[in-house]
GROMACS .gro file of C-alpha atoms in nm:
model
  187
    1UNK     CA    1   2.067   1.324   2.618
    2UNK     CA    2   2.215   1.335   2.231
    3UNK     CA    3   2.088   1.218   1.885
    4UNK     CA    4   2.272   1.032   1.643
    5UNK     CA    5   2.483   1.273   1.362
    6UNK     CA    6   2.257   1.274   1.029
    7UNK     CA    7   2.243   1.089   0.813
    8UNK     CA    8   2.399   0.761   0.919
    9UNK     CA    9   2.565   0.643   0.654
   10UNK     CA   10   2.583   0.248   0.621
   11UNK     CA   11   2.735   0.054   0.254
   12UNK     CA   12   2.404   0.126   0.124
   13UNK     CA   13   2.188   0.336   0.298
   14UNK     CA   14   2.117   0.677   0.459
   15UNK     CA   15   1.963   0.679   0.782
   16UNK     CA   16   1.787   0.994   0.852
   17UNK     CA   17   1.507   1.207   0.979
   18UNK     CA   18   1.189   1.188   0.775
   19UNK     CA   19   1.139   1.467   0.515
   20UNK     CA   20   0.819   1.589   0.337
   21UNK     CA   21   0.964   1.426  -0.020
   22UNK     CA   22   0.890   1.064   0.210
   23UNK     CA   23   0.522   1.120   0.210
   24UNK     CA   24   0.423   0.894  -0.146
   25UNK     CA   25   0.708   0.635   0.011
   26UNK     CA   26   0.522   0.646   0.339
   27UNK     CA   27   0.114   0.652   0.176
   28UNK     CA   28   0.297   0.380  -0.004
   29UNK     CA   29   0.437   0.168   0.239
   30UNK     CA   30   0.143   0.211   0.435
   31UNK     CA   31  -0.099   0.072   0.210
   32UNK     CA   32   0.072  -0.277   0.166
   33UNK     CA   33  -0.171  -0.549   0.334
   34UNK     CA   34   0.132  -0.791   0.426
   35UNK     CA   35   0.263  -0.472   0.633
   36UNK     CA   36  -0.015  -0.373   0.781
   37UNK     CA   37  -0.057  -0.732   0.935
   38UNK     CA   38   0.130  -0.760   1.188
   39UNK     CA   39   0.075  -0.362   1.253
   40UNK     CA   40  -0.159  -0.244   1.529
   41UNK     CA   41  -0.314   0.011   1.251
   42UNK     CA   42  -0.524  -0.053   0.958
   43UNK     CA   43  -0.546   0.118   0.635
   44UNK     CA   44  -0.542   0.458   0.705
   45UNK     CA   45  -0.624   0.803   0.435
   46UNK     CA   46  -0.363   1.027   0.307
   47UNK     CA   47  -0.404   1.286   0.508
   48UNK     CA   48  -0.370   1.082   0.800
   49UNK     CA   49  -0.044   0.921   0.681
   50UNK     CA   50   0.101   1.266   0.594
   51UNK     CA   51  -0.037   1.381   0.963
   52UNK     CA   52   0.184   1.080   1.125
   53UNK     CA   53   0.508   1.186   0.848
   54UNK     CA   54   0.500   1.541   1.016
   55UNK     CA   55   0.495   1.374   1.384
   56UNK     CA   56   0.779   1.132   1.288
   57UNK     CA   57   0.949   1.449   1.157
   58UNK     CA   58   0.993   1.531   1.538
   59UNK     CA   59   1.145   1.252   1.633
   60UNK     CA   60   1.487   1.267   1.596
   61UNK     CA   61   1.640   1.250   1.982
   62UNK     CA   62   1.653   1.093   2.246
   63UNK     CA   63   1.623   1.344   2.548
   64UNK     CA   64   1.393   1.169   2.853
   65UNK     CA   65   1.232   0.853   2.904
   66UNK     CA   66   0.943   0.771   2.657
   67UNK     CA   67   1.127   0.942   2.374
   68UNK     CA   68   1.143   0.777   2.015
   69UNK     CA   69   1.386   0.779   1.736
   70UNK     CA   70   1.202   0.737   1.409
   71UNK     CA   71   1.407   0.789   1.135
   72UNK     CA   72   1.378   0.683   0.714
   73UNK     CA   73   1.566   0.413   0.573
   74UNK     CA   74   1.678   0.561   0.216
   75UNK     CA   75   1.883   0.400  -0.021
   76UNK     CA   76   2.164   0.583  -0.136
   77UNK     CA   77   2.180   0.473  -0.492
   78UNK     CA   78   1.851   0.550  -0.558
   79UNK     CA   79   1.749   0.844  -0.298
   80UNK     CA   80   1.453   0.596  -0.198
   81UNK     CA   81   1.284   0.616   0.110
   82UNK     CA   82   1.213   0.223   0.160
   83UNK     CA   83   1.121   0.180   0.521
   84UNK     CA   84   1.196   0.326   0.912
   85UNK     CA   85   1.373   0.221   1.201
   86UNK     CA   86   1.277   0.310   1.538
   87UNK     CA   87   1.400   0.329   1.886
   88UNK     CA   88   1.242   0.399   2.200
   89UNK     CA   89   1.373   0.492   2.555
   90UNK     CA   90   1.147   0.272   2.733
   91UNK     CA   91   1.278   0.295   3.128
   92UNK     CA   92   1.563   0.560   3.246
   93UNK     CA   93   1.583   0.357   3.573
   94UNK     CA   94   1.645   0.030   3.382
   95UNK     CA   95   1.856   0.199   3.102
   96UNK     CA   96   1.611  -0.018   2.844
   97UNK     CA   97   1.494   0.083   2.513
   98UNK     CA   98   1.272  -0.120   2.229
   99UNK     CA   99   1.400  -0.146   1.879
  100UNK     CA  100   1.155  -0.185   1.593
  101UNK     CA  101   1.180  -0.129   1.154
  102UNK     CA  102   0.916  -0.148   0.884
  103UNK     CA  103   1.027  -0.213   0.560
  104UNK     CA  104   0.846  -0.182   0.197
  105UNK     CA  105   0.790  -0.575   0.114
  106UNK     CA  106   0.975  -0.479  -0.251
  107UNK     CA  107   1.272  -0.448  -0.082
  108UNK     CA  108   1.252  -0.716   0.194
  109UNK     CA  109   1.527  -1.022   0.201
  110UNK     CA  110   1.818  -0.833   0.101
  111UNK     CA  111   1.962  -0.758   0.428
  112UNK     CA  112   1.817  -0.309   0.444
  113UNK     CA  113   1.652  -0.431   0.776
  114UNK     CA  114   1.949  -0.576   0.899
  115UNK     CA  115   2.196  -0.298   0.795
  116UNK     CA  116   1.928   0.012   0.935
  117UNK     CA  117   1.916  -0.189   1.285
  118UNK     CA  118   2.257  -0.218   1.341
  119UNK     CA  119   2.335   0.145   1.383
  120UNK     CA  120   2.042   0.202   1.606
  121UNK     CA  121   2.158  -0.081   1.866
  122UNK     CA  122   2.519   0.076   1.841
  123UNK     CA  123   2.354   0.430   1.927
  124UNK     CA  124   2.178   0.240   2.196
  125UNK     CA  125   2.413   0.057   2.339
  126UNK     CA  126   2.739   0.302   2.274
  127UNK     CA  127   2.579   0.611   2.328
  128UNK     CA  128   2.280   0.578   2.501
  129UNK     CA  129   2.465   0.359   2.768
  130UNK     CA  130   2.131   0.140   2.686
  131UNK     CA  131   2.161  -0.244   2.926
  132UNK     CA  132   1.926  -0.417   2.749
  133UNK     CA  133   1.693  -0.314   2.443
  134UNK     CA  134   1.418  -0.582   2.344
  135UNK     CA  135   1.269  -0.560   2.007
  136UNK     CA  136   0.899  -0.775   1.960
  137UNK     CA  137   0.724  -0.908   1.686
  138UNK     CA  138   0.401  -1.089   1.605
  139UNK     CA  139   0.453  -1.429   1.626
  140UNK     CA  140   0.325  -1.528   1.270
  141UNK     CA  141   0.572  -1.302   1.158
  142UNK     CA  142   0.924  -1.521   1.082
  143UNK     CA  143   1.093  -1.244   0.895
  144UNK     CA  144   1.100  -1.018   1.172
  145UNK     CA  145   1.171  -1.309   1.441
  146UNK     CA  146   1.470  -1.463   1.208
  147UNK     CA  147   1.611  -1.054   1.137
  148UNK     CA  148   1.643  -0.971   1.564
  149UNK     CA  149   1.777  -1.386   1.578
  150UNK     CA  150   2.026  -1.262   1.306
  151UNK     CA  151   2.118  -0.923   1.525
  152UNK     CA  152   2.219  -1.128   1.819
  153UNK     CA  153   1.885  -1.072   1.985
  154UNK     CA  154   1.779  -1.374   2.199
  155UNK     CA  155   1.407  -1.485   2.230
  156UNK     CA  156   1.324  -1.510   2.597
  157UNK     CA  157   0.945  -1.454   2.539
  158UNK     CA  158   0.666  -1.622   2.342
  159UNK     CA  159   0.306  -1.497   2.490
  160UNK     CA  160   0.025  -1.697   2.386
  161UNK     CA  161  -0.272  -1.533   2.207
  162UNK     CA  162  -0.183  -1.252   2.452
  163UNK     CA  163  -0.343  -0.934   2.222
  164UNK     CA  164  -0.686  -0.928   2.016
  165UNK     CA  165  -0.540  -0.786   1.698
  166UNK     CA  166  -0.818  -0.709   1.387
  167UNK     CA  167  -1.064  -0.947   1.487
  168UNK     CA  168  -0.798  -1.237   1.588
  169UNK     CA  169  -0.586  -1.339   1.888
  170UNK     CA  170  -0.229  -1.296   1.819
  171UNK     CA  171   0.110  -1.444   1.974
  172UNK     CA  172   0.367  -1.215   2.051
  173UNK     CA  173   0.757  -1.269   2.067
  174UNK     CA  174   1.008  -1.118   2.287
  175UNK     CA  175   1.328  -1.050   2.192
  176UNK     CA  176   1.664  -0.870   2.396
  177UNK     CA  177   1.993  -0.788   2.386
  178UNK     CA  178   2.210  -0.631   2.659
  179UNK     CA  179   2.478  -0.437   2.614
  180UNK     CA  180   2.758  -0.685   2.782
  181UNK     CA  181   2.598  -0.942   2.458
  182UNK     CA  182   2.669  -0.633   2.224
  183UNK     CA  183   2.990  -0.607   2.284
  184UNK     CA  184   3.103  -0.969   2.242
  185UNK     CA  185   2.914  -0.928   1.898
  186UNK     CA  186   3.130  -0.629   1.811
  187UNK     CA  187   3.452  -0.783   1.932
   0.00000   0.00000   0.00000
């Protein structure tokens, strides 16, 4: 298919592809126990962070099903890699893709997460010719649930203890948007 023109530029950040310089961001980010909560992974080493930088590296189009965007949130005033955005073609047949974002806790609450998304649903949605693109969350965690409420994302799931995460049974929520919804937003 097509990838999005680097870097996106929003008021105050750069969207792009992930570059060596985002490794101590990354090893950073990455090490943060209220991020790696709601994450599938634990704490990880180094080398194994700087292993998954190179793979994100890669992904930068969207070409077949099952391909992933994953692309660094950098401020532009400060050059700061704070955080990554992510998009994945989920079904070709059922022109769906998943939104997610990860964001350093430092810079949480003042609308980055908000402002990275919203180009990534428009690529989505514009581009991509996307119908619907879900985006889900751990259900203990409000900051991501209230951020896809804020993007126009509806909640239309809420699964009981339905994954053994790190010892504990987790909820998950649901979350969607289709493209007819996106444009009434836009308009």
């Amino acid at each position: 298919m097509t990838n999005p023109a680097y870097p996106i530029i929003t008021e105050r950040l750069a969207i792009r592809p992930f570059a060596d310089a985002d490794l101590p961001a990354m090893i950073a980010l990455y090490k943060v126990p209220e991020v790696l909560r709601y994450l599938y992974v634990g704490p990880r080493p180094d080398a194994e962070i700087a292993k998954s930088l190179q793979e994100r590296r890669e992904k930068t189009a969207l070409k077949a099903e099952g391909d992933k965007l994953i692309l660094s949130i950098e401020r532009r005033d400060t050059g700061a890699c704070i955080g990554e955005v992510i998009l994945v073609w989920l079904s070709e047949t059922h022109r769906s893709a998943e939104i997610g974002f990860l964001l350093h806790p430092d810079f949480q609450g003042c609308g980055y997460a908000y402002e990275a998304t919203l180009p990534l649903l428009r690529f989505g949605f514009e581009i991509m010719d996307f119908h619907r693109i879900i985006g889900r969350c751990d259900g203990r965690n409000t900051a991501s649930a209230r951020l896809m409420a804020r993007l126009g994302m509806r909640r239309e799931a809420h699964f009981v203890e339905n994954e053994f995460i790190k010892g504990e049974w987790a909820d998950e929520f649901v979350y969607a948007l289709r493209r007819s919804e996106w444009q009434l937003l836009r308009s």
